[in-house]
Amino acid sequence: MVMIHPFKSIRPATEFSEKIATLPYDVLNSAEARQLGENNPYSYLHIDKAEIDLPETLSPYDDQVYEKAASNLQAFLQKQWLIQDDQPRLYLYELTMNGRAQTGLVTCTSITDYTEGKIKKHEFTRPEKEVDRIRHIEACDANTSPIFLTYRKNEQIQTLMNDWKKSHGPVYDFTSFHEVTHRVWLIDKPEVIEQLVTTFAQEVAALYIADGHHRTESAVKVGQKKKDAHPEATDSAEFNYFLSVIFPKEELEILDYNRVVNVPIEADFFEQLEKSFTVAKTEAGKPAQPKTFGMYLAGQWYALTAKEAILSDDPVDGLDVSLLQNHVFAAIFDIQDVRTDKRIDFVGGIRGMTELEQLVDSGQWSAAFAIYPTTMDDLLNVADAGKIMPPKSTWFEPKLLSGLFVHDLETNNA
């Protein structure tokens, strides 16, 4: 079973919450972050992507960037734009998009649970991305953005969370990027906190990373390093835990994560394609069911339906993204490593089919492929099997905003 850990969050003063909260660092490039932060001194991007306060010629991985992040965090605290709760608490974070709401429990989760496999992953990570967040966490001595976790719904936990929401007002309530409404409740009653901690410890066997594999690996490595440096610290030391928001899987939605390729389309392309798929012209590019794909080529949409011979019961090989990768990109285009091959790119489903059409019609890409979304059950089955999904298999919306919660590692107090 898993541990959750109440903590003294660093969070916005209520009047600044909407100004501070922003999109996560890893969905914005430096130019986009500069634009968002330029006229908003309160933006958390001044901490999460501190290169926006330094010359554009400076690398975003320069030592000065991490030093600036730490000094900006302290400045936000000194100005009381950010405040720190005086007692360990839990929090509820509700996001509502297009009428659909999801509510997560904001807490800290255990590094030991991760290393023992109770917090399960489904993606590989890239070392260079880990290093960036390791340096950021170490400079700030804090988990500066949360990990997005999920679990199989537990009715007792749901009842406790719902009852708290019904009987208490939110401390934050605002609508921000992409018309998503964000509401946060503070759970400060010791009996309720203890009930939640106990229920997770007794009834929740595993947590799953939905989004944030790099942040998880970085947080764990920083915590382990600090633990080695402070052998006298108890198990309750803050660096033994990392900031998380935990949602029941039943409330989450995965959008499609589509592909565009820039490859020569050979004369026998359709002949090769028909070895694994039935192919037909169509007006609609978006697949209506699993094991079907949309392909946009030369101004025309095609429906591709996987033939029985290529289907698999394996939790990874049977994924729609795997079928497309194995039987089109690798077999026909010789795109073997989608992490490094510049001939392929990825387009989040929130951009729609029109975006795929425009990318191909512009001549920048030769073909686009629309994929039926991976399901939450797919994700959990892969993680339970100890396997890894292909890159860019899941696109979650809405995004958790950064700046609403910061976990102080309290190294100097260990």
Tab-separated table of C-alpha atoms in Angstrom:
chain	number	residue	atom	x	y	z
A	1	MET	CA	0.000	0.000	0.000
A	2	VAL	CA	1.115	3.596	-0.497
A	3	MET	CA	1.973	6.511	1.758
A	4	ILE	CA	0.729	10.060	1.441
A	5	HIS	CA	2.354	12.844	3.428
A	6	PRO	CA	0.729	16.163	4.479
A	7	PHE	CA	3.005	19.163	3.974
A	8	LYS	CA	3.273	22.907	4.579
A	9	SER	CA	2.671	24.166	1.068
A	10	ILE	CA	4.182	27.323	-0.312
A	11	ARG	CA	1.268	28.740	-2.298
A	12	PRO	CA	-0.143	32.019	-3.602
A	13	ALA	CA	-1.786	34.558	-1.346
A	14	THR	CA	-5.424	34.385	-2.416
A	15	GLU	CA	-5.475	37.750	-4.183
A	16	PHE	CA	-2.512	36.750	-6.371
A	17	SER	CA	-3.500	33.186	-7.251
A	18	GLU	CA	-4.735	33.850	-10.794
A	19	LYS	CA	-1.760	36.081	-11.611
A	20	ILE	CA	0.798	33.601	-10.290
A	21	ALA	CA	-0.576	30.301	-11.639
A	22	THR	CA	0.659	29.447	-15.119
A	23	LEU	CA	1.136	26.656	-17.601
A	24	PRO	CA	3.806	24.085	-16.685
A	25	TYR	CA	7.389	24.737	-17.736
A	26	ASP	CA	7.552	21.770	-20.088
A	27	VAL	CA	4.697	22.840	-22.379
A	28	LEU	CA	6.267	26.240	-23.106
A	29	ASN	CA	9.490	27.169	-24.846
A	30	SER	CA	11.561	30.089	-23.600
A	31	ALA	CA	10.074	32.549	-26.110
A	32	GLU	CA	6.501	31.653	-25.141
A	33	ALA	CA	7.393	31.924	-21.457
A	34	ARG	CA	8.966	35.358	-21.993
A	35	GLN	CA	5.813	36.558	-23.684
A	36	LEU	CA	3.593	35.327	-20.840
A	37	GLY	CA	5.859	36.681	-18.108
A	38	GLU	CA	6.831	39.970	-19.728
A	39	ASN	CA	3.921	42.023	-18.431
A	40	ASN	CA	3.149	39.912	-15.377
A	41	PRO	CA	5.688	40.223	-12.559
A	42	TYR	CA	3.607	37.759	-10.513
A	43	SER	CA	3.878	34.908	-13.044
A	44	TYR	CA	5.367	31.726	-11.617
A	45	LEU	CA	7.364	31.464	-14.842
A	46	HIS	CA	9.836	33.861	-13.217
A	47	ILE	CA	10.636	30.893	-10.971
A	48	ASP	CA	9.883	27.881	-13.175
A	49	LYS	CA	11.597	29.247	-16.307
A	50	ALA	CA	13.818	31.932	-14.821
A	51	GLU	CA	15.715	32.454	-18.085
A	52	ILE	CA	12.925	34.904	-18.963
A	53	ASP	CA	14.569	37.384	-16.566
A	54	LEU	CA	18.017	37.005	-18.135
A	55	PRO	CA	19.479	37.882	-21.563
A	56	GLU	CA	18.018	35.861	-24.443
A	57	THR	CA	21.530	34.895	-25.520
A	58	LEU	CA	22.048	32.961	-22.277
A	59	SER	CA	21.475	29.206	-22.322
A	60	PRO	CA	18.370	28.166	-20.348
A	61	TYR	CA	20.681	25.678	-18.626
A	62	ASP	CA	23.258	28.232	-17.499
A	63	ASP	CA	24.081	28.324	-13.766
A	64	GLN	CA	22.628	31.834	-13.597
A	65	VAL	CA	19.174	30.527	-14.544
A	66	TYR	CA	18.952	28.237	-11.523
A	67	GLU	CA	20.379	30.930	-9.242
A	68	LYS	CA	17.760	33.349	-10.562
A	69	ALA	CA	14.980	30.812	-9.935
A	70	ALA	CA	16.039	30.494	-6.302
A	71	SER	CA	16.315	34.263	-5.779
A	72	ASN	CA	12.946	34.858	-7.436
A	73	LEU	CA	11.321	32.254	-5.181
A	74	GLN	CA	12.699	34.051	-2.144
A	75	ALA	CA	11.554	37.403	-3.538
A	76	PHE	CA	7.999	36.096	-4.047
A	77	LEU	CA	8.011	34.938	-0.413
A	78	GLN	CA	9.404	38.218	0.896
A	79	LYS	CA	6.756	40.183	-0.993
A	80	GLN	CA	4.145	37.733	0.333
A	81	TRP	CA	2.916	36.946	-3.149
A	82	LEU	CA	3.633	33.392	-2.029
A	83	ILE	CA	2.968	32.331	1.550
A	84	GLN	CA	3.718	29.142	3.462
A	85	ASP	CA	1.185	27.339	5.607
A	86	ASP	CA	2.246	26.967	9.211
A	87	GLN	CA	1.034	23.368	9.635
A	88	PRO	CA	1.164	20.282	7.380
A	89	ARG	CA	-2.024	20.011	5.364
A	90	LEU	CA	-3.617	18.334	2.388
A	91	TYR	CA	-5.344	20.145	-0.467
A	92	LEU	CA	-7.949	19.432	-3.148
A	93	TYR	CA	-7.405	20.691	-6.702
A	94	GLU	CA	-10.383	20.664	-9.068
A	95	LEU	CA	-10.046	21.427	-12.787
A	96	THR	CA	-13.120	21.863	-14.981
A	97	MET	CA	-12.844	21.938	-18.772
A	98	ASN	CA	-15.746	21.830	-21.227
A	99	GLY	CA	-18.092	20.876	-18.418
A	100	ARG	CA	-15.997	17.913	-17.226
A	101	ALA	CA	-14.454	18.141	-13.740
A	102	GLN	CA	-11.619	16.188	-12.152
A	103	THR	CA	-10.508	16.540	-8.534
A	104	GLY	CA	-7.122	15.516	-7.226
A	105	LEU	CA	-5.669	15.245	-3.749
A	106	VAL	CA	-2.582	17.439	-3.392
A	107	THR	CA	-0.094	15.748	-1.113
A	108	CYS	CA	3.436	14.447	-1.035
A	109	THR	CA	4.247	10.877	-1.995
A	110	SER	CA	7.077	8.662	-0.908
A	111	ILE	CA	10.410	8.220	-2.663
A	112	THR	CA	10.536	4.751	-1.096
A	113	ASP	CA	7.202	3.873	-2.695
A	114	TYR	CA	8.655	4.873	-6.065
A	115	THR	CA	11.878	2.908	-5.695
A	116	GLU	CA	9.901	-0.143	-4.499
A	117	GLY	CA	7.592	0.005	-7.516
A	118	LYS	CA	4.419	1.097	-5.732
A	119	ILE	CA	4.408	4.272	-7.808
A	120	LYS	CA	4.487	2.885	-11.321
A	121	LYS	CA	5.775	4.437	-14.529
A	122	HIS	CA	5.029	3.828	-18.190
A	123	GLU	CA	7.659	5.980	-19.946
A	124	PHE	CA	11.425	6.196	-20.238
A	125	THR	CA	13.107	9.489	-19.371
A	126	ARG	CA	15.899	11.446	-21.030
A	127	PRO	CA	18.914	12.258	-18.833
A	128	GLU	CA	19.305	15.833	-20.073
A	129	LYS	CA	15.735	16.658	-19.055
A	130	GLU	CA	16.271	15.101	-15.648
A	131	VAL	CA	19.416	17.155	-15.073
A	132	ASP	CA	17.565	20.410	-15.720
A	133	ARG	CA	14.931	19.698	-13.046
A	134	ILE	CA	17.488	18.263	-10.628
A	135	ARG	CA	19.394	21.535	-10.779
A	136	HIS	CA	16.176	23.515	-10.405
A	137	ILE	CA	15.018	21.530	-7.370
A	138	GLU	CA	18.433	21.734	-5.734
A	139	ALA	CA	18.739	25.482	-6.308
A	140	CYS	CA	15.280	26.195	-4.887
A	141	ASP	CA	15.462	23.447	-2.240
A	142	ALA	CA	11.890	22.660	-3.212
A	143	ASN	CA	9.729	20.555	-5.507
A	144	THR	CA	8.638	23.447	-7.671
A	145	SER	CA	5.913	21.678	-9.665
A	146	PRO	CA	3.740	18.634	-8.932
A	147	ILE	CA	3.721	15.146	-10.395
A	148	PHE	CA	0.402	14.130	-11.974
A	149	LEU	CA	-0.533	10.727	-10.488
A	150	THR	CA	-3.583	8.504	-10.758
A	151	TYR	CA	-5.078	5.495	-8.976
A	152	ARG	CA	-8.075	3.215	-9.157
A	153	LYS	CA	-10.989	4.950	-7.466
A	154	ASN	CA	-11.591	4.256	-3.785
A	155	GLU	CA	-15.092	5.117	-2.556
A	156	GLN	CA	-14.027	6.057	0.970
A	157	ILE	CA	-11.466	8.514	-0.360
A	158	GLN	CA	-14.005	9.949	-2.801
A	159	THR	CA	-16.534	10.417	-0.001
A	160	LEU	CA	-14.025	12.229	2.209
A	161	MET	CA	-13.001	14.528	-0.622
A	162	ASN	CA	-16.557	15.242	-1.788
A	163	ASP	CA	-17.795	15.903	1.735
A	164	TRP	CA	-14.989	18.401	2.301
A	165	LYS	CA	-15.787	20.249	-0.929
A	166	LYS	CA	-19.484	20.426	-0.026
A	167	SER	CA	-18.871	21.785	3.475
A	168	HIS	CA	-16.014	24.225	2.785
A	169	GLY	CA	-15.374	27.068	0.384
A	170	PRO	CA	-12.387	27.049	-1.972
A	171	VAL	CA	-9.367	29.216	-1.227
A	172	TYR	CA	-8.827	29.744	-4.987
A	173	ASP	CA	-11.454	29.904	-7.726
A	174	PHE	CA	-10.553	31.317	-11.137
A	175	THR	CA	-10.716	30.558	-14.846
A	176	SER	CA	-7.476	30.693	-16.804
A	177	PHE	CA	-5.734	29.209	-19.850
A	178	HIS	CA	-8.031	27.501	-22.383
A	179	GLU	CA	-11.081	28.459	-20.268
A	180	VAL	CA	-10.266	25.923	-17.556
A	181	THR	CA	-11.674	26.673	-14.112
A	182	HIS	CA	-9.318	25.950	-11.216
A	183	ARG	CA	-10.523	25.596	-7.631
A	184	VAL	CA	-8.479	24.669	-4.566
A	185	TRP	CA	-9.601	23.654	-1.078
A	186	LEU	CA	-7.376	23.498	1.988
A	187	ILE	CA	-7.902	20.474	4.264
A	188	ASP	CA	-6.818	21.567	7.733
A	189	LYS	CA	-8.838	19.286	10.021
A	190	PRO	CA	-6.441	16.735	11.592
A	191	GLU	CA	-9.078	13.971	11.761
A	192	VAL	CA	-9.842	14.219	8.041
A	193	ILE	CA	-6.150	14.348	7.142
A	194	GLU	CA	-5.542	11.231	9.246
A	195	GLN	CA	-8.488	9.429	7.627
A	196	LEU	CA	-7.100	10.101	4.173
A	197	VAL	CA	-3.567	9.067	5.129
A	198	THR	CA	-4.854	5.868	6.744
A	199	THR	CA	-7.136	4.952	3.839
A	200	PHE	CA	-4.327	5.264	1.314
A	201	ALA	CA	-2.051	3.196	3.594
A	202	GLN	CA	-4.660	0.452	3.985
A	203	GLU	CA	-6.516	0.333	0.674
A	204	VAL	CA	-4.544	1.843	-2.223
A	205	ALA	CA	-2.066	-0.686	-3.582
A	206	ALA	CA	-0.421	1.457	-6.246
A	207	LEU	CA	-0.183	4.906	-7.774
A	208	TYR	CA	0.577	5.524	-11.441
A	209	ILE	CA	2.406	8.380	-13.111
A	210	ALA	CA	0.034	9.957	-15.607
A	211	ASP	CA	2.327	12.847	-16.510
A	212	GLY	CA	5.649	14.007	-15.113
A	213	HIS	CA	8.116	11.129	-15.461
A	214	HIS	CA	11.097	13.493	-15.713
A	215	ARG	CA	9.975	15.480	-12.672
A	216	THR	CA	9.529	12.235	-10.732
A	217	GLU	CA	12.983	10.893	-11.554
A	218	SER	CA	14.518	14.280	-10.747
A	219	ALA	CA	12.690	14.603	-7.420
A	220	VAL	CA	13.645	11.059	-6.422
A	221	LYS	CA	17.310	11.544	-7.278
A	222	VAL	CA	17.484	14.817	-5.358
A	223	GLY	CA	15.777	13.210	-2.356
A	224	GLN	CA	18.116	10.230	-2.369
A	225	LYS	CA	21.135	12.521	-2.589
A	226	LYS	CA	19.891	14.583	0.347
A	227	LYS	CA	19.153	11.451	2.354
A	228	ASP	CA	22.740	10.262	1.826
A	229	ALA	CA	24.022	13.666	2.912
A	230	HIS	CA	21.862	13.655	6.082
A	231	PRO	CA	22.051	10.141	7.566
A	232	GLU	CA	20.829	11.524	10.889
A	233	ALA	CA	17.488	12.637	9.400
A	234	THR	CA	14.320	10.733	10.246
A	235	ASP	CA	11.971	9.105	7.743
A	236	SER	CA	9.671	12.110	8.103
A	237	ALA	CA	12.266	14.497	6.600
A	238	GLU	CA	10.632	16.409	3.769
A	239	PHE	CA	13.229	15.359	1.187
A	240	ASN	CA	11.952	11.782	1.490
A	241	TYR	CA	8.759	12.904	-0.283
A	242	PHE	CA	7.833	14.689	-3.494
A	243	LEU	CA	4.944	16.920	-4.506
A	244	SER	CA	2.042	15.141	-6.229
A	245	VAL	CA	-1.576	15.579	-7.254
A	246	ILE	CA	-3.457	12.267	-7.250
A	247	PHE	CA	-6.621	11.802	-9.338
A	248	PRO	CA	-8.921	8.781	-9.627
A	249	LYS	CA	-8.440	7.342	-13.092
A	250	GLU	CA	-12.181	7.376	-13.721
A	251	GLU	CA	-12.148	11.203	-13.807
A	252	LEU	CA	-9.280	11.571	-16.275
A	253	GLU	CA	-9.363	11.894	-20.037
A	254	ILE	CA	-6.554	11.113	-22.464
A	255	LEU	CA	-6.696	12.903	-25.787
A	256	ASP	CA	-5.248	11.579	-29.014
A	257	TYR	CA	-1.558	12.239	-29.669
A	258	ASN	CA	-1.142	12.385	-33.421
A	259	ARG	CA	1.850	12.164	-35.766
A	260	VAL	CA	3.190	13.959	-38.825
A	261	VAL	CA	6.022	12.627	-40.984
A	262	ASN	CA	8.319	14.172	-43.563
A	263	VAL	CA	9.318	11.253	-45.768
A	264	PRO	CA	9.211	10.418	-49.481
A	265	ILE	CA	5.951	8.690	-50.407
A	266	GLU	CA	7.054	5.915	-52.746
A	267	ALA	CA	4.983	4.612	-55.662
A	268	ASP	CA	4.276	1.340	-53.859
A	269	PHE	CA	3.324	3.003	-50.560
A	270	PHE	CA	-0.343	1.948	-50.642
A	271	GLU	CA	0.637	-1.577	-51.656
A	272	GLN	CA	2.916	-1.783	-48.617
A	273	LEU	CA	0.255	-0.240	-46.389
A	274	GLU	CA	-2.363	-2.787	-47.439
A	275	LYS	CA	-0.240	-5.643	-46.106
A	276	SER	CA	-1.298	-4.574	-42.600
A	277	PHE	CA	-4.367	-2.338	-43.038
A	278	THR	CA	-7.479	-2.027	-45.099
A	279	VAL	CA	-7.432	1.412	-46.724
A	280	ALA	CA	-10.390	3.521	-47.863
A	281	LYS	CA	-10.941	7.170	-48.690
A	282	THR	CA	-12.981	9.068	-46.102
A	283	GLU	CA	-14.235	12.555	-45.326
A	284	ALA	CA	-13.517	12.317	-41.596
A	285	GLY	CA	-9.968	12.058	-40.328
A	286	LYS	CA	-10.667	11.392	-36.659
A	287	PRO	CA	-10.840	7.653	-35.855
A	288	ALA	CA	-14.131	6.581	-34.290
A	289	GLN	CA	-12.873	3.395	-32.643
A	290	PRO	CA	-9.667	1.618	-31.582
A	291	LYS	CA	-7.408	-0.071	-34.158
A	292	THR	CA	-8.440	2.462	-36.806
A	293	PHE	CA	-6.396	5.429	-37.990
A	294	GLY	CA	-6.827	8.534	-40.072
A	295	MET	CA	-4.175	9.332	-42.688
A	296	TYR	CA	-4.029	12.694	-44.458
A	297	LEU	CA	-2.023	12.625	-47.657
A	298	ALA	CA	-2.044	14.958	-50.683
A	299	GLY	CA	-5.258	16.675	-49.621
A	300	GLN	CA	-7.180	13.461	-48.941
A	301	TRP	CA	-8.141	11.641	-45.753
A	302	TYR	CA	-7.923	7.846	-45.679
A	303	ALA	CA	-9.291	5.442	-43.076
A	304	LEU	CA	-6.843	2.689	-42.109
A	305	THR	CA	-8.173	-0.366	-40.276
A	306	ALA	CA	-5.680	-2.771	-38.726
A	307	LYS	CA	-5.963	-6.313	-40.084
A	308	GLU	CA	-6.380	-9.192	-37.658
A	309	ALA	CA	-2.878	-10.500	-38.394
A	310	ILE	CA	-1.149	-7.502	-36.772
A	311	LEU	CA	-3.288	-7.297	-33.625
A	312	SER	CA	-1.699	-8.348	-30.337
A	313	ASP	CA	-2.798	-9.128	-26.791
A	314	ASP	CA	0.469	-7.729	-25.443
A	315	PRO	CA	-0.234	-4.588	-23.376
A	316	VAL	CA	2.338	-2.584	-25.363
A	317	ASP	CA	2.374	-4.167	-28.825
A	318	GLY	CA	-1.429	-4.076	-28.855
A	319	LEU	CA	-1.610	-0.305	-28.364
A	320	ASP	CA	-2.790	1.741	-31.324
A	321	VAL	CA	0.382	3.853	-31.176
A	322	SER	CA	2.453	0.657	-31.339
A	323	LEU	CA	0.548	-0.716	-34.329
A	324	LEU	CA	1.184	2.489	-36.231
A	325	GLN	CA	4.820	2.655	-35.180
A	326	ASN	CA	5.621	-0.985	-35.910
A	327	HIS	CA	3.702	-1.443	-39.150
A	328	VAL	CA	3.953	1.996	-40.783
A	329	PHE	CA	6.705	4.189	-39.398
A	330	ALA	CA	9.289	1.449	-38.807
A	331	ALA	CA	8.280	-1.051	-41.490
A	332	ILE	CA	7.643	1.386	-44.351
A	333	PHE	CA	9.443	4.635	-43.497
A	334	ASP	CA	12.337	3.131	-41.482
A	335	ILE	CA	11.667	5.516	-38.586
A	336	GLN	CA	13.000	3.351	-35.770
A	337	ASP	CA	13.618	5.796	-32.896
A	338	VAL	CA	10.911	8.423	-32.713
A	339	ARG	CA	12.761	10.174	-29.874
A	340	THR	CA	15.601	11.248	-32.124
A	341	ASP	CA	14.397	10.943	-35.721
A	342	LYS	CA	13.720	14.427	-37.136
A	343	ARG	CA	11.395	13.003	-39.808
A	344	ILE	CA	8.548	12.603	-37.302
A	345	ASP	CA	6.794	15.017	-34.955
A	346	PHE	CA	3.853	14.881	-32.576
A	347	VAL	CA	0.680	16.951	-32.416
A	348	GLY	CA	-1.558	17.015	-29.352
A	349	GLY	CA	-5.162	16.141	-30.067
A	350	ILE	CA	-6.398	19.383	-28.537
A	351	ARG	CA	-5.270	21.056	-31.788
A	352	GLY	CA	-7.757	19.016	-33.821
A	353	MET	CA	-7.709	17.534	-37.314
A	354	THR	CA	-7.453	20.968	-38.951
A	355	GLU	CA	-3.965	21.369	-37.536
A	356	LEU	CA	-2.887	18.099	-39.172
A	357	GLU	CA	-4.316	19.198	-42.515
A	358	GLN	CA	-2.552	22.560	-42.331
A	359	LEU	CA	0.817	20.996	-41.487
A	360	VAL	CA	0.610	18.750	-44.565
A	361	ASP	CA	-0.943	21.322	-46.904
A	362	SER	CA	1.855	23.773	-46.027
A	363	GLY	CA	4.395	21.336	-47.492
A	364	GLN	CA	6.285	21.131	-44.206
A	365	TRP	CA	5.185	17.511	-43.673
A	366	SER	CA	4.288	14.868	-46.237
A	367	ALA	CA	1.587	12.982	-44.302
A	368	ALA	CA	-0.338	13.102	-41.024
A	369	PHE	CA	-1.742	10.240	-38.954
A	370	ALA	CA	-4.631	10.593	-36.495
A	371	ILE	CA	-4.759	8.030	-33.694
A	372	TYR	CA	-7.573	6.833	-31.455
A	373	PRO	CA	-6.677	7.899	-27.887
A	374	THR	CA	-4.902	5.577	-25.495
A	375	THR	CA	-7.226	4.717	-22.605
A	376	MET	CA	-6.593	4.968	-18.884
A	377	ASP	CA	-6.941	1.184	-18.652
A	378	ASP	CA	-4.234	0.839	-21.313
A	379	LEU	CA	-1.929	3.029	-19.238
A	380	LEU	CA	-2.511	1.114	-16.006
A	381	ASN	CA	-2.176	-2.270	-17.718
A	382	VAL	CA	1.184	-1.323	-19.220
A	383	ALA	CA	2.450	-0.011	-15.885
A	384	ASP	CA	1.178	-3.080	-14.003
A	385	ALA	CA	3.030	-5.293	-16.479
A	386	GLY	CA	6.235	-3.367	-15.771
A	387	LYS	CA	6.461	-2.306	-19.409
A	388	ILE	CA	7.011	0.977	-21.201
A	389	MET	CA	4.728	2.720	-23.668
A	390	PRO	CA	6.043	4.165	-26.914
A	391	PRO	CA	6.941	7.865	-26.632
A	392	LYS	CA	4.088	10.368	-26.906
A	393	SER	CA	1.341	7.838	-26.241
A	394	THR	CA	-0.772	10.062	-23.979
A	395	TRP	CA	-1.912	13.688	-24.012
A	396	PHE	CA	-3.748	14.775	-20.878
A	397	GLU	CA	-6.043	17.778	-20.703
A	398	PRO	CA	-6.523	19.951	-18.802
A	399	LYS	CA	-2.975	20.680	-17.648
A	400	LEU	CA	-2.181	21.178	-13.969
A	401	LEU	CA	-1.068	24.759	-13.473
A	402	SER	CA	2.262	25.471	-11.839
A	403	GLY	CA	2.680	27.902	-8.967
A	404	LEU	CA	-0.322	26.817	-6.908
A	405	PHE	CA	1.733	24.436	-4.735
A	406	VAL	CA	5.431	24.263	-3.855
A	407	HIS	CA	6.919	21.660	-1.521
A	408	ASP	CA	9.702	23.013	0.704
A	409	LEU	CA	12.352	20.308	1.152
A	410	GLU	CA	13.564	21.995	4.362
A	411	THR	CA	17.082	20.649	3.948
A	412	ASN	CA	18.459	23.103	6.481
A	413	ASN	CA	15.943	21.825	9.028
A	414	ALA	CA	16.612	18.114	8.494
